[in-house]
Structure formats: C-alpha cells, structure tokens
Coordinates of C-alpha atoms and ligand atoms in Angstrom, one line a residue:
M1 CA 0.4 -22.9 -19.6
D2 CA 0.2 -21.3 -16.3
V3 CA -1.8 -18.3 -17.1
S4 CA -2.5 -17.6 -13.5
D5 CA 0.6 -15.6 -12.9
N6 CA -1.3 -12.4 -12.5
G7 CA -4.4 -13.8 -11.0
N8 CA -6.3 -10.7 -12.0
I9 CA -5.5 -10.8 -15.5
T10 CA -4.9 -13.9 -17.4
N11 CA -5.0 -14.7 -15.6
G12 CA -21.9 -0.2 24.4
D13 CA -19.7 -2.4 24.5
S14 CA -17.4 -3.8 27.1
V15 CA -14.0 -2.9 25.8
S16 CA -12.1 -3.9 28.9
T17 CA -9.2 -5.3 26.9
A18 CA -9.4 -3.0 24.0
P19 CA -7.8 0.4 23.8
V20 CA -10.0 3.4 24.6
I21 CA -11.0 5.1 21.4
E22 CA -11.9 8.8 21.4
E23 CA -14.4 10.3 19.1
I24 CA -12.9 11.4 15.8
D25 CA -14.6 14.0 13.8
F26 CA -13.5 13.2 10.2
S27 CA -15.6 16.0 8.8
K28 CA -12.6 18.2 9.9
F29 CA -10.6 16.5 7.2
T30 CA -12.8 17.8 4.5
D31 CA -11.1 21.1 4.2
K32 CA -9.2 21.7 1.0
P33 CA -5.5 21.3 1.5
R34 CA -3.5 24.5 1.5
T35 CA -1.5 23.3 -1.4
L36 CA -4.3 23.3 -3.9
N37 CA -4.5 26.1 -6.4
T38 CA -1.0 27.3 -5.7
E39 CA 2.2 27.3 -7.5
R40 CA 4.2 24.1 -7.5
Q41 CA 5.5 23.8 -4.0
R42 CA 7.1 21.5 -1.5
S43 CA 5.3 18.3 -1.2
Y44 CA 4.8 18.3 2.5
D45 CA 4.7 20.4 5.6
E46 CA 8.1 20.0 7.1
R47 CA 7.2 21.5 10.4
S48 CA 4.6 18.9 11.0
L49 CA 7.0 16.1 10.1
S50 CA 9.8 17.3 12.4
E51 CA 7.2 17.7 15.2
L52 CA 5.9 14.3 14.5
S53 CA 9.3 12.7 14.7
I54 CA 10.2 14.5 17.9
G55 CA 6.9 13.5 19.4
L56 CA 7.5 9.8 19.4
S57 CA 8.4 7.5 22.2
P58 CA 11.2 8.5 24.5
H59 CA 13.1 5.4 23.3
H60 CA 13.7 7.0 20.0
T61 CA 13.9 10.6 20.9
S62 CA 17.6 11.2 20.4
R63 CA 17.5 9.6 17.0
N64 CA 14.5 11.5 16.0
I65 CA 15.9 14.8 17.0
E66 CA 19.0 14.1 15.0
Y67 CA 16.8 13.1 12.1
S68 CA 14.8 16.3 12.4
R69 CA 18.0 18.3 12.1
N70 CA 18.7 16.5 8.9
L71 CA 15.3 17.4 7.6
D72 CA 16.1 21.1 8.4
Q73 CA 19.3 20.7 6.3
L74 CA 17.3 19.2 3.5
D75 CA 15.0 22.2 3.6
C76 CA 17.8 24.3 2.2
T77 CA 18.8 22.0 -0.6
F78 CA 15.3 21.5 -2.1
S79 CA 14.7 23.0 -5.5
P80 CA 11.3 22.3 -7.0
G81 CA 11.3 20.4 -10.1
R82 CA 14.8 19.3 -9.7
R83 CA 15.5 16.3 -11.9
S84 CA 17.2 13.3 -10.5
G85 CA 16.7 11.0 -13.4
F86 CA 19.2 9.5 -15.7
N87 CA 19.3 12.2 -18.2
T88 CA 20.0 14.9 -15.6
P89 CA 21.8 12.9 -13.0
W90 CA 20.9 12.9 -9.5
S91 CA 24.5 12.8 -8.5
Q92 CA 24.8 16.6 -8.7
N93 CA 24.2 17.0 -5.0
S94 CA 26.3 16.1 -2.1
Y95 CA 24.3 13.0 -1.1
E96 CA 25.3 9.4 -1.5
T97 CA 24.9 8.1 -5.0
H98 CA 25.2 4.5 -6.2
P99 CA 25.9 3.1 -9.6
T100 CA 22.7 1.2 -9.4
L101 CA 20.7 4.4 -9.6
A102 CA 21.6 5.4 -13.1
E103 CA 20.9 1.8 -14.3
A104 CA 17.6 1.9 -12.5
W105 CA 16.5 5.1 -14.3
E106 CA 17.6 3.7 -17.6
A107 CA 15.6 0.5 -17.0
L108 CA 12.5 2.5 -15.8
R109 CA 12.6 4.6 -19.0
R110 CA 12.8 1.5 -21.1
S111 CA 9.6 0.3 -19.6
L112 CA 7.6 3.3 -20.7
V113 CA 4.4 2.4 -22.7
Y114 CA 3.2 4.9 -25.3
F115 CA -0.3 5.4 -26.7
R116 CA -0.7 7.5 -29.8
G117 CA 2.7 9.2 -29.1
Q118 CA 2.2 9.9 -25.4
P119 CA 3.6 8.0 -22.4
V120 CA 0.7 6.5 -20.5
G121 CA 2.3 4.0 -18.1
T122 CA 5.0 1.5 -17.6
I123 CA 5.0 -2.2 -18.5
A124 CA 4.9 -4.7 -15.6
A125 CA 8.0 -6.5 -16.7
L126 CA 10.4 -6.2 -19.6
D127 CA 11.5 -9.8 -19.5
N128 CA 11.8 -11.2 -23.0
S129 CA 13.3 -14.5 -21.7
D130 CA 10.1 -15.7 -20.2
E131 CA 6.5 -16.1 -21.3
K132 CA 4.8 -12.8 -21.3
L133 CA 1.5 -13.8 -19.9
N134 CA 0.1 -10.5 -18.9
Y135 CA 3.4 -9.0 -17.7
D136 CA 3.3 -6.9 -21.0
Q137 CA 0.5 -4.9 -19.6
V138 CA 0.4 -1.7 -17.6
F139 CA -0.9 -2.6 -14.2
V140 CA -2.6 0.1 -12.1
R141 CA -1.0 -1.0 -8.8
D142 CA 2.4 -1.6 -10.4
F143 CA 2.4 1.9 -12.0
V144 CA 2.1 3.6 -8.6
P145 CA 5.9 3.5 -7.7
S146 CA 6.7 4.4 -11.3
A147 CA 4.4 7.4 -11.0
L148 CA 6.0 8.5 -7.7
A149 CA 9.5 8.2 -9.2
F150 CA 8.4 10.5 -12.1
L151 CA 6.7 12.9 -9.8
M152 CA 9.7 13.1 -7.6
N153 CA 11.8 13.7 -10.7
G154 CA 9.7 16.6 -11.8
E155 CA 8.0 14.7 -14.7
P156 CA 4.3 14.8 -13.9
E157 CA 3.0 14.5 -17.5
I158 CA 3.1 10.7 -17.7
V159 CA 1.2 10.5 -14.4
K160 CA -1.5 12.9 -15.7
N161 CA -1.8 10.9 -18.9
F162 CA -2.1 7.7 -16.9
I163 CA -4.8 9.1 -14.7
L164 CA -6.9 10.3 -17.6
K165 CA -6.5 7.2 -19.7
T166 CA -7.5 4.9 -16.9
L167 CA -10.4 7.2 -16.2
R168 CA -11.6 6.6 -19.7
L169 CA -11.3 2.9 -19.2
Q170 CA -13.5 3.1 -16.1
S171 CA -16.4 4.3 -18.1
W172 CA -16.4 1.2 -20.3
E173 CA -19.1 -1.3 -20.0
K174 CA -17.7 -4.3 -18.2
K175 CA -19.2 -7.7 -18.5
I176 CA -18.2 -11.1 -17.2
D177 CA -20.3 -13.7 -19.1
R178 CA -23.7 -12.1 -18.8
F179 CA -23.1 -10.2 -15.6
Q180 CA -22.3 -6.5 -15.6
L181 CA -19.7 -5.1 -13.2
G182 CA -20.3 -2.0 -11.2
E183 CA -19.7 1.3 -13.1
G184 CA -16.9 2.5 -10.9
V185 CA -14.6 -0.6 -11.2
M186 CA -11.1 0.4 -12.4
P187 CA -9.1 -2.1 -14.4
A188 CA -6.3 -4.2 -13.0
S189 CA -4.3 -3.5 -16.2
F190 CA -4.4 -2.4 -19.8
K191 CA -2.4 -2.8 -22.9
V192 CA -1.9 -0.8 -26.2
L193 CA -2.9 -2.7 -29.3
H194 CA -1.3 -1.7 -32.6
D195 CA -3.2 -2.4 -35.8
P196 CA -0.4 -2.4 -38.4
V197 CA -2.9 -2.4 -41.3
R198 CA -4.8 0.7 -40.2
N199 CA -1.8 2.0 -38.4
Y200 CA -4.0 2.7 -35.5
E201 CA -3.7 2.1 -31.7
T202 CA -6.4 1.1 -29.3
L203 CA -6.4 0.1 -25.7
I204 CA -7.6 -3.1 -24.1
A205 CA -8.2 -3.4 -20.4
D206 CA -8.8 -6.2 -18.0
F207 CA -11.3 -5.7 -15.2
G208 CA -11.1 -9.3 -13.9
E209 CA -12.9 -10.8 -16.9
S210 CA -9.7 -12.5 -18.1
A211 CA -8.3 -13.2 -14.7
I212 CA -7.9 -16.6 -13.4
G213 CA -10.7 -16.8 -10.8
R214 CA -12.4 -13.9 -12.5
V215 CA -11.8 -11.5 -9.6
A216 CA -12.1 -7.8 -10.0
P217 CA -9.2 -5.7 -8.5
I218 CA -10.6 -3.8 -5.5
D219 CA -7.2 -2.1 -5.0
S220 CA -7.0 -0.4 -8.4
G221 CA -9.6 2.2 -7.7
F222 CA -8.1 3.0 -4.3
W223 CA -4.6 3.4 -5.8
W224 CA -6.1 5.6 -8.5
I225 CA -7.5 8.0 -5.9
I226 CA -4.2 7.9 -3.9
L227 CA -2.2 8.7 -7.0
L228 CA -4.5 11.6 -7.9
R229 CA -3.8 13.1 -4.6
A230 CA 0.0 12.5 -4.9
Y231 CA -0.1 14.2 -8.3
T232 CA -2.1 17.2 -6.8
K233 CA 0.2 17.5 -3.8
S234 CA 3.4 17.2 -5.7
T235 CA 2.5 19.6 -8.6
G236 CA 0.3 22.0 -6.7
D237 CA -2.0 21.7 -9.8
S238 CA -5.5 21.1 -8.5
S239 CA -7.1 21.5 -12.0
L240 CA -6.8 17.8 -12.8
A241 CA -8.6 16.6 -9.6
E242 CA -11.2 19.4 -10.1
M243 CA -12.2 18.2 -13.6
P244 CA -15.8 17.0 -13.5
E245 CA -14.6 13.7 -15.0
C246 CA -12.2 13.1 -12.2
Q247 CA -14.7 14.1 -9.6
K248 CA -17.2 11.6 -11.1
G249 CA -14.5 8.9 -11.3
M250 CA -13.8 9.3 -7.5
R251 CA -17.5 9.2 -6.7
L252 CA -18.1 6.1 -8.7
I253 CA -15.2 4.2 -7.1
L254 CA -16.4 5.1 -3.7
S255 CA -20.1 4.5 -4.2
L256 CA -19.2 0.9 -4.9
C257 CA -17.7 0.7 -1.4
L258 CA -20.1 2.9 0.5
S259 CA -23.4 1.4 -0.6
E260 CA -25.6 0.0 2.1
G261 CA -26.1 -3.7 2.4
F262 CA -26.0 -6.5 5.0
D263 CA -22.7 -5.6 6.5
T264 CA -22.3 -5.4 10.3
F265 CA -18.7 -4.2 10.0
P266 CA -17.4 -1.0 8.3
T267 CA -14.6 -3.0 6.6
L268 CA -15.0 -4.1 3.0
L269 CA -15.8 -7.7 2.2
C270 CA -13.5 -9.1 -0.5
A271 CA -12.9 -12.2 -2.5
D272 CA -9.5 -13.9 -2.6
G273 CA -7.2 -12.4 -5.2
C274 CA -8.6 -8.9 -5.4
C275 CA -5.3 -7.1 -4.6
M276 CA -1.5 -7.4 -4.8
I277 CA -1.8 -11.0 -3.7
D278 CA -3.9 -11.8 -6.7
R279 CA -4.2 -15.6 -6.2
R280 CA -5.9 -17.7 -3.7
M281 CA -4.0 -17.2 -0.5
G282 CA -6.7 -17.1 2.2
V283 CA -7.0 -13.3 2.1
Y284 CA -10.8 -13.4 1.4
G285 CA -13.0 -11.8 3.9
Y286 CA -11.7 -8.5 5.3
P287 CA -8.0 -8.3 4.4
I288 CA -5.8 -5.7 6.0
E289 CA -4.4 -4.6 2.6
I290 CA -7.7 -3.6 1.2
Q291 CA -9.0 -2.0 4.5
A292 CA -5.9 0.2 4.8
L293 CA -6.0 1.2 1.2
F294 CA -9.8 1.9 1.6
F295 CA -9.0 4.1 4.6
M296 CA -6.3 6.0 2.7
A297 CA -8.4 6.4 -0.4
L298 CA -11.3 7.7 1.7
R299 CA -9.1 10.3 3.3
C300 CA -7.6 11.3 0.0
A301 CA -11.0 11.7 -1.6
L302 CA -12.1 13.8 1.3
V303 CA -9.6 16.5 0.4
L304 CA -10.0 16.1 -3.4
L305 CA -13.8 16.0 -3.7
K306 CA -15.7 19.2 -4.2
H307 CA -18.4 20.0 -1.7
D308 CA -20.8 20.8 -4.5
D309 CA -24.3 19.3 -5.1
D310 CA -22.8 16.2 -6.5
G311 CA -20.1 15.7 -3.9
K312 CA -21.8 16.8 -0.7
E313 CA -23.6 13.5 0.0
V314 CA -20.5 11.3 -0.7
V315 CA -18.4 13.6 1.5
E316 CA -20.8 13.0 4.4
R317 CA -20.8 9.3 3.8
I318 CA -17.0 9.2 3.7
S319 CA -16.8 11.1 7.0
K320 CA -19.1 8.6 8.7
R321 CA -17.3 5.6 7.3
L322 CA -13.9 6.8 8.3
H323 CA -15.1 7.3 11.8
A324 CA -16.4 3.7 12.1
L325 CA -13.5 2.2 10.1
S326 CA -10.8 3.7 12.2
Y327 CA -12.5 2.5 15.4
H328 CA -12.9 -1.0 14.0
M329 CA -9.4 -1.3 12.7
R330 CA -7.6 0.2 15.7
S331 CA -9.6 -1.8 18.2
Y332 CA -9.9 -5.2 16.6
Y333 CA -7.1 -5.6 14.2
W334 CA -4.4 -4.4 16.6
L335 CA -2.2 -7.1 18.2
D336 CA 0.5 -6.7 20.7
L337 CA 1.7 -8.8 23.6
K338 CA -1.0 -7.7 25.9
Q339 CA -3.7 -8.2 23.3
L340 CA -2.3 -11.6 22.5
N341 CA -2.4 -12.6 26.1
D342 CA -6.0 -11.5 26.3
I343 CA -7.0 -13.5 23.3
Y344 CA -5.1 -16.5 24.8
R345 CA -7.4 -16.3 27.8
Y346 CA -10.6 -15.5 25.9
K347 CA -13.9 -16.9 27.0
T348 CA -16.1 -18.1 24.1
E349 CA -19.8 -18.3 23.4
E350 CA -20.4 -14.9 24.9
Y351 CA -23.8 -13.8 23.7
S352 CA -25.0 -10.2 24.0
H353 CA -23.5 -6.8 23.4
T354 CA -21.3 -7.0 26.5
A355 CA -19.2 -9.7 25.0
V356 CA -15.4 -9.2 25.2
N357 CA -14.6 -11.8 22.6
K358 CA -16.9 -10.3 20.0
F359 CA -16.1 -12.4 17.1
N360 CA -16.1 -15.6 19.1
V361 CA -12.5 -16.5 18.4
I362 CA -11.5 -19.8 19.9
P363 CA -8.1 -19.5 21.7
D364 CA -7.2 -23.0 20.4
S365 CA -7.1 -21.5 16.9
L366 CA -4.1 -19.3 17.9
P367 CA -1.2 -20.6 15.7
E368 CA 2.0 -21.8 17.5
W369 CA 4.3 -19.4 15.7
I370 CA 2.6 -16.3 17.0
F371 CA 3.8 -16.8 20.6
D372 CA 7.5 -16.7 19.5
F373 CA 7.0 -14.0 16.9
M374 CA 5.4 -11.4 19.1
P375 CA 8.1 -9.3 20.6
T376 CA 7.8 -7.7 24.1
R377 CA 7.7 -4.3 22.6
G378 CA 5.9 -3.8 19.2
G379 CA 2.7 -4.8 17.5
Y380 CA 0.9 -4.8 14.2
F381 CA -2.4 -5.0 12.4
I382 CA -3.3 -8.6 11.8
G383 CA -4.3 -9.9 8.4
N384 CA -8.0 -10.5 8.7
I385 CA -10.9 -10.7 11.1
S386 CA -14.3 -12.3 10.6
P387 CA -16.5 -14.5 12.8
A388 CA -14.4 -17.1 14.7
R389 CA -11.5 -16.2 12.5
M390 CA -8.4 -14.1 13.1
D391 CA -5.7 -14.4 10.5
F392 CA -2.6 -13.5 12.5
R393 CA -0.2 -13.3 9.6
W394 CA 1.8 -10.2 9.1
F395 CA 1.1 -8.4 5.8
C396 CA 3.7 -5.7 4.9
L397 CA 1.7 -3.6 2.5
G398 CA -1.4 -3.2 4.8
N399 CA 0.8 -2.2 7.8
C400 CA 2.8 0.3 5.9
I401 CA -0.3 1.9 4.4
A402 CA -1.8 2.0 7.9
I403 CA 1.2 4.1 9.0
L404 CA 1.1 6.4 5.9
S405 CA -2.7 7.0 6.1
S406 CA -2.6 7.6 9.8
M407 CA -5.1 4.7 10.2
A408 CA -2.5 3.7 12.9
T409 CA -2.2 6.0 15.8
P410 CA 1.3 7.4 16.3
E411 CA 1.8 4.9 19.1
Q412 CA 0.8 2.0 16.9
S413 CA 3.0 3.3 14.1
T414 CA 6.0 3.3 16.4
A415 CA 5.1 -0.2 17.6
I416 CA 5.0 -1.5 14.0
M417 CA 8.5 -0.1 13.4
D418 CA 9.6 -1.7 16.7
L419 CA 8.3 -5.0 15.5
I420 CA 10.1 -4.7 12.1
E421 CA 13.3 -4.0 14.0
S422 CA 13.0 -6.8 16.5
R423 CA 11.9 -9.3 13.8
W424 CA 14.4 -8.2 11.2
E425 CA 15.5 -11.7 10.2
E426 CA 12.0 -12.9 9.7
L427 CA 10.6 -9.8 7.9
V428 CA 13.6 -8.5 6.0
G429 CA 16.2 -11.2 6.1
E430 CA 18.7 -11.0 3.2
M431 CA 16.3 -9.3 0.8
P432 CA 13.6 -6.8 1.7
L433 CA 10.7 -7.4 2.2
K434 CA 8.4 -10.3 3.1
V435 CA 5.0 -9.8 1.6
V436 CA 3.5 -11.9 4.3
Y437 CA 4.9 -13.8 7.3
P438 CA 4.9 -16.7 7.9
A439 CA 4.4 -19.0 4.9
I440 CA 1.7 -21.6 5.0
E441 CA 2.8 -25.2 4.5
S442 CA 1.7 -28.8 4.1
H443 CA -2.0 -29.5 4.8
E444 CA -2.8 -25.8 5.4
W445 CA -1.2 -24.9 2.1
R446 CA -3.3 -27.5 0.4
I447 CA -6.5 -26.2 1.9
V448 CA -5.8 -22.5 1.8
T449 CA -4.2 -22.1 -1.6
G450 CA -5.9 -25.1 -3.4
C451 CA -2.5 -26.7 -3.9
D452 CA -1.1 -23.7 -5.8
P453 CA 2.3 -24.8 -7.2
K454 CA 3.4 -21.2 -7.6
N455 CA 2.6 -20.3 -4.0
T456 CA 4.6 -23.1 -2.2
R457 CA 6.1 -22.1 1.1
W458 CA 8.4 -19.1 1.2
S459 CA 7.8 -18.4 -2.4
Y460 CA 5.9 -15.7 -4.4
H461 CA 2.8 -14.6 -2.4
N462 CA 3.4 -17.2 0.3
G463 CA 6.2 -15.7 2.3
G464 CA 8.3 -14.5 -0.8
S465 CA 10.3 -11.3 -0.5
W466 CA 9.3 -8.4 -2.8
P467 CA 11.7 -5.6 -3.5
V468 CA 8.8 -3.3 -4.5
L469 CA 7.8 -3.1 -0.9
L470 CA 11.0 -1.1 -0.2
W471 CA 9.3 2.2 -1.1
L472 CA 6.5 1.5 1.4
L473 CA 8.9 0.6 4.1
T474 CA 11.0 3.7 3.5
A475 CA 8.0 6.0 3.5
A476 CA 6.8 4.4 6.8
C477 CA 10.3 4.8 8.3
I478 CA 10.6 8.4 7.4
K479 CA 7.1 9.1 8.7
T480 CA 8.0 7.5 12.1
G481 CA 11.3 9.3 12.2
R482 CA 13.4 6.1 11.7
P483 CA 15.1 6.4 8.4
Q484 CA 18.0 4.3 9.6
I485 CA 15.8 1.2 9.3
A486 CA 15.1 2.1 5.6
R487 CA 18.8 2.7 5.0
R488 CA 19.7 -0.7 6.3
A489 CA 17.1 -2.4 4.0
I490 CA 18.1 -0.4 0.9
E491 CA 21.7 -1.4 1.4
L492 CA 20.8 -5.0 1.5
A493 CA 18.9 -4.7 -1.8
E494 CA 21.0 -2.2 -3.7
T495 CA 23.8 -4.3 -5.1
R496 CA 21.9 -7.5 -5.5
L497 CA 18.9 -6.1 -7.4
L498 CA 21.0 -4.8 -10.3
K499 CA 23.2 -7.9 -10.4
D500 CA 20.1 -10.2 -10.4
N501 CA 18.4 -8.1 -13.1
W502 CA 15.6 -6.6 -10.9
P503 CA 13.7 -9.8 -10.0
E504 CA 10.0 -9.6 -9.2
Y505 CA 10.5 -11.5 -5.9
Y506 CA 12.9 -13.7 -4.0
D507 CA 12.3 -17.1 -2.3
G508 CA 13.3 -18.7 0.9
K509 CA 13.0 -18.0 4.6
L510 CA 15.7 -15.3 4.3
G511 CA 14.9 -14.3 0.7
R512 CA 18.3 -15.6 -0.5
F513 CA 17.1 -17.1 -3.8
I514 CA 15.8 -15.4 -6.9
G515 CA 12.1 -16.4 -7.1
K516 CA 11.4 -19.7 -8.8
Q517 CA 9.1 -18.2 -11.4
S518 CA 10.2 -14.6 -10.9
R519 CA 10.2 -12.3 -13.8
K520 CA 13.4 -10.2 -14.4
F521 CA 13.3 -6.5 -15.1
Q522 CA 10.2 -6.2 -13.1
T523 CA 9.3 -2.5 -13.3
W524 CA 8.0 -2.0 -9.8
S525 CA 11.1 -3.6 -8.3
I526 CA 13.1 -0.9 -10.2
A527 CA 10.7 2.0 -9.4
G528 CA 10.3 0.9 -5.8
Y529 CA 14.1 1.1 -5.3
L530 CA 14.2 4.5 -7.0
V531 CA 11.4 5.9 -4.9
A532 CA 13.0 4.6 -1.7
K533 CA 16.3 6.3 -2.6
M534 CA 14.8 9.6 -3.6
M535 CA 12.6 9.7 -0.5
L536 CA 15.5 9.1 1.8
E537 CA 17.5 11.8 0.1
D538 CA 14.7 14.3 0.2
P539 CA 12.2 13.3 2.9
S540 CA 9.9 16.2 1.8
H541 CA 8.6 13.8 -0.9
L542 CA 6.9 11.9 1.8
G543 CA 4.0 14.3 1.7
M544 CA 2.8 12.8 -1.6
V545 CA 2.0 9.5 0.0
S546 CA 1.4 10.4 3.6
L547 CA -1.5 11.9 5.5
E548 CA -0.9 13.6 8.8
E549 CA -3.2 13.3 11.7
D550 CA -5.3 16.5 11.9
K551 CA -3.4 18.8 14.3
Q552 CA -6.6 20.1 15.9
M553 CA -7.8 16.6 16.6
K554 CA -7.6 15.4 20.1
P555 CA -5.3 12.4 20.5
L556 CA -7.1 9.7 18.6
M557 CA -6.6 7.0 21.0
K558 CA -5.3 6.7 24.5
R559 CA -3.8 3.5 25.8
S560 CA -5.8 1.9 28.5
N561 CA -3.8 1.6 31.7
S562 CA -3.1 -2.0 31.0
W563 CA -2.0 -1.4 27.4
T564 CA 1.7 -1.8 27.0
F565 CA 4.2 -1.6 24.2
Ligands
GLC1 C1 1.7 -10.5 -10.0 C2 1.4 -9.8 -8.7 C3 0.6 -8.6 -8.8 C4 1.2 -7.7 -9.9 C5 1.4 -8.4 -11.2 C6 2.1 -7.6 -12.2 O1 0.5 -11.1 -10.4 O2 0.9 -10.7 -7.8 O3 0.4 -7.9 -7.6 O4 0.3 -6.6 -10.1 O5 2.1 -9.6 -11.0 O6 3.4 -7.3 -11.8

C-alpha cells in the first residue's frame, strides 16, 4: 500500500550585482492594526489598495486605473456579513455567477468535520472511490482556503473552532520513537475518532510521527498564525487573538524558529517534505515556500502579539529577524535576466567578505532550461539557496506568498506577474496552476526523488497542476492590480473542475490530464476556486491575506542603475 500519499501523515559586502537594499525598520510594524477592537468592518483599506494599483509600472497604468475604478464601485456594494454561500445564494448581486459556484458550496459543506456537535474543519478529500489513506483527516494547510471561504461568507465560527482545537493539539506531548518534538509544533492533520460503545468522540493528530519519512510540518504553525490574523481582520474581533492561550501558541511556534544556533543565514533550515510538497522533491535546505510563509507569519504575529512582559522579547526578535530575512530574500533569491547574466559570468572560489558570488555557485550548474524560460521582462524568487546550490525551479506558492506578505518589493511583485503572463503556457497551460516548474526527469528524478513513482515528471508534486493554487494567484493578481490574469485562469478551471469532480491535481506539461493518483472531491480544490471567485467579486477580501508595505516606510529597495525588468 502506498501510504506515502500525504508524506506528512501516513504517511560590507560588495553588492555590485545585487539590488541596493535600504534599511527597514520592522519595529514600525508592531503597532496594533486599526481594525482590532472595533466592530466588524471592511477587511482592508481600500485607499491603500487603489493607491498601490495606480503606483505600479507605467506599462500597466491604464489597466490599473480602470481596476481602481472598479474597486470604487465595489465599495458601494459591500455589505458586511453578506452571505454568498449555497444556502443564501451569491447570485443576488449583479456580478457574474456560474453554475459551478452553487455546486462548489454544496461540496464544501459536505466536507465539514464535526467534533462533539461543532464544525471544526473540513476533510482533505471526500473521495469514497479510492483508498482513504490520510485524506480523511483535517489538514491544517488544506483548511486555510476553506476557512477563507467561510470568513468571506460571514461564517467565522468554524474558523474560530478550528483555531482553538488545533491550539489544544499543540499542547500535546509529541514523541517520535523516544525523541520529543518541540513544544510549539502544530500538527499536519487531525481526525475525529468515534467510540460507538462509549458514544464518545476524541481527536487524534499527526505531528509527523506517522508520516512517511517522519517529517514534522513546518508550514502548519505559520498557516495557523496567518489564519488567526485573517480571522481577526475579517471579523474585527480581536478577543480570540488576545486570549492568553493564543498569545502563548504564537510565541511557541515562533520560538521554534527564532532560537539561536549555528545558522549563518536568517532563513529556516528544513528537511524535505515539511510543507505542501510533503515528499522527497529536493526542497530540503532553505525552500522558498517555507521562507515566504515564515516571513508572512512573522509579520502577522507582530500585529497580533501583545507587547506585554511575555510578548516584548519575542516582538523584538521578530523585528530583527524580519529585517535580516527581507534583505536576504530580496538580494539572493531574486532572479531576473540581469541577475541570471551575472550568475552566468560568476567567478568562483572568492574567499573573503568582498566576494560577489557569496555562495560559490558554479556557473556550470545553471540548468539549460533557465536560459529559455527567463523572459526579458519579469523575474521571480528561486526555489532554494545554500552553499554551491541554487535551485532555479519556479515554485508557485512561495512566489504568491512573497507578493501577499510584501516580502517582494512592489517592483518584484510586478515582475513576478510579468513572468506569469509571459510564461503562461508553461505555468498555467490548460489547468491552473503548476506547483513547480519545470519537472525533473530521468537521472535527476532518480537522484532527487529517490525514484518516487508518484512524482514522475509532470505529475503530482513534480510539475503537476494544482487547482488549489488559484486562490493564491487570484490574491496576488488583485494585489498587483492585475485581476484580468486571475479571471483568465479561473475561466480555464471553472467548467472542467466540476465536470472532473474537483481533482486534487492534473498531470502533463499543459495540465490536460486528471492526475494519475489524484483524489476526487479534494476539498482545497473546491475551496480554492470559491475563494478565487469571491475575491475577484469583492477585492476588499484581499486584506485578510495580504499585508501592505508600511506607508511611512521609505521605499524598501531601489534598483541599482544596472537593474532592469
Ligand atoms: C498531499 C499534499 C499535501 C496535502 C495533502 C492533503 O499530501 O501534498 O500538501 O496537505 O495531500 O490534501
């Protein structure tokens, strides 16, 4: 039996070629958001979003202005707590509706998981035709789009229940063999057990101790913090985040990541399989997905943590880490044509702090495909950096979160969207969206995946197309003032997803085939679609999952003269 489906469960430098980075004072971010302690209110500051969309590159100005006008219109139609779900149809308004929507809401509601009478999450997949493995569990990362859909639909209770239940799980003692895991680790997933004899329900959770490979999910804790902020922002109810238990939960998650050690980089060192890609796929080291989520969780925690005796020290450590992390990511992970050309001409073996090629990357290690893939205008954060290793693969989740968290500068965000537009066939194809590009094949596949039969080229985590990523793309599009890109992607997915019974992923270079071992009725495919639709209809929802640059902050980064897009 292939129990590995859900890996986590059953499975002074010379910066002549780098952009100039200005000092960022992240302590400014520690102010409480204005939305806390207020009545339920709009989930974002529209003014700042319209300003942002106007302030982008001249290339997009006319589209952005038109888009901002649309935002103004939406301003008038917003009514807090409006329901768009199946029971109270979304079709009441004048915006485009699609038959798929009602079906999606029905399917999402069918996936609800109850614990002692209360909804506490959604099951990963409701596919009875296939082996359950651990798809009958509530995954923390999978629940995020479900949670956002419910928040957008004015149903915050289930999200609150989920946050509190998983918080209780965090306090469990976690052991793998005789080794005890850190206190702050959040589970990858949990399940409700019914005891028919005692007529009693209990929870069981998996922190990595049942996972193939025995890897703990680093992303769960970050998603938990991000969701806590989304809840707070959307409801205006700060009492949940202010509970001493929630404050402690956040501190525990972050103290696992902020502890001192042997690190020379501010990024987090990870094992393969610790995130959405939960099998061996060569993402060990410092993967972009985790670094971007780490950045976002740190920023969310900064607004949610109290500056009391317990919180003060963590807040200071967060500010320092954000400062170093944004410098590191923006300078070293960023790749565009200019940067690629610089790497192509890198000298090696440069000892001392004046080295340009700091990680001693050998130009011969540049993969062939990157020279064709890199457009003249556009760029992205590469997959991983460590000594003598740059993983040039494009990872969708990390790049979208980089935009949403403002880890990317506005220029970088625009460049990422430019790349998606100019490499549409490769990254979107016939079914949005590639989790990673390109696939690894042959000898490399053998070495990197350990001959994983589920991760063959252009399948599953190895270049498969995942509909759940639609919500992240849509949010990034709205933030950068380019909703038309999201609209195009949603149109591609809309009819097929329902017809194909909401597959988990698609296979093939263009995503034309339902994934070889893909589950049907995969909840996050359903919820991802719903969130994308609702966000496009009412872009004010973006505020739940997006963090603006601090207005008072100086521009975070200037392009060096030679830096082009
Ligand atoms: C797969 C995915 C993982 C997801 C899980 C449940 O293992 O790789 O990201 O959380 O399925 O859907």
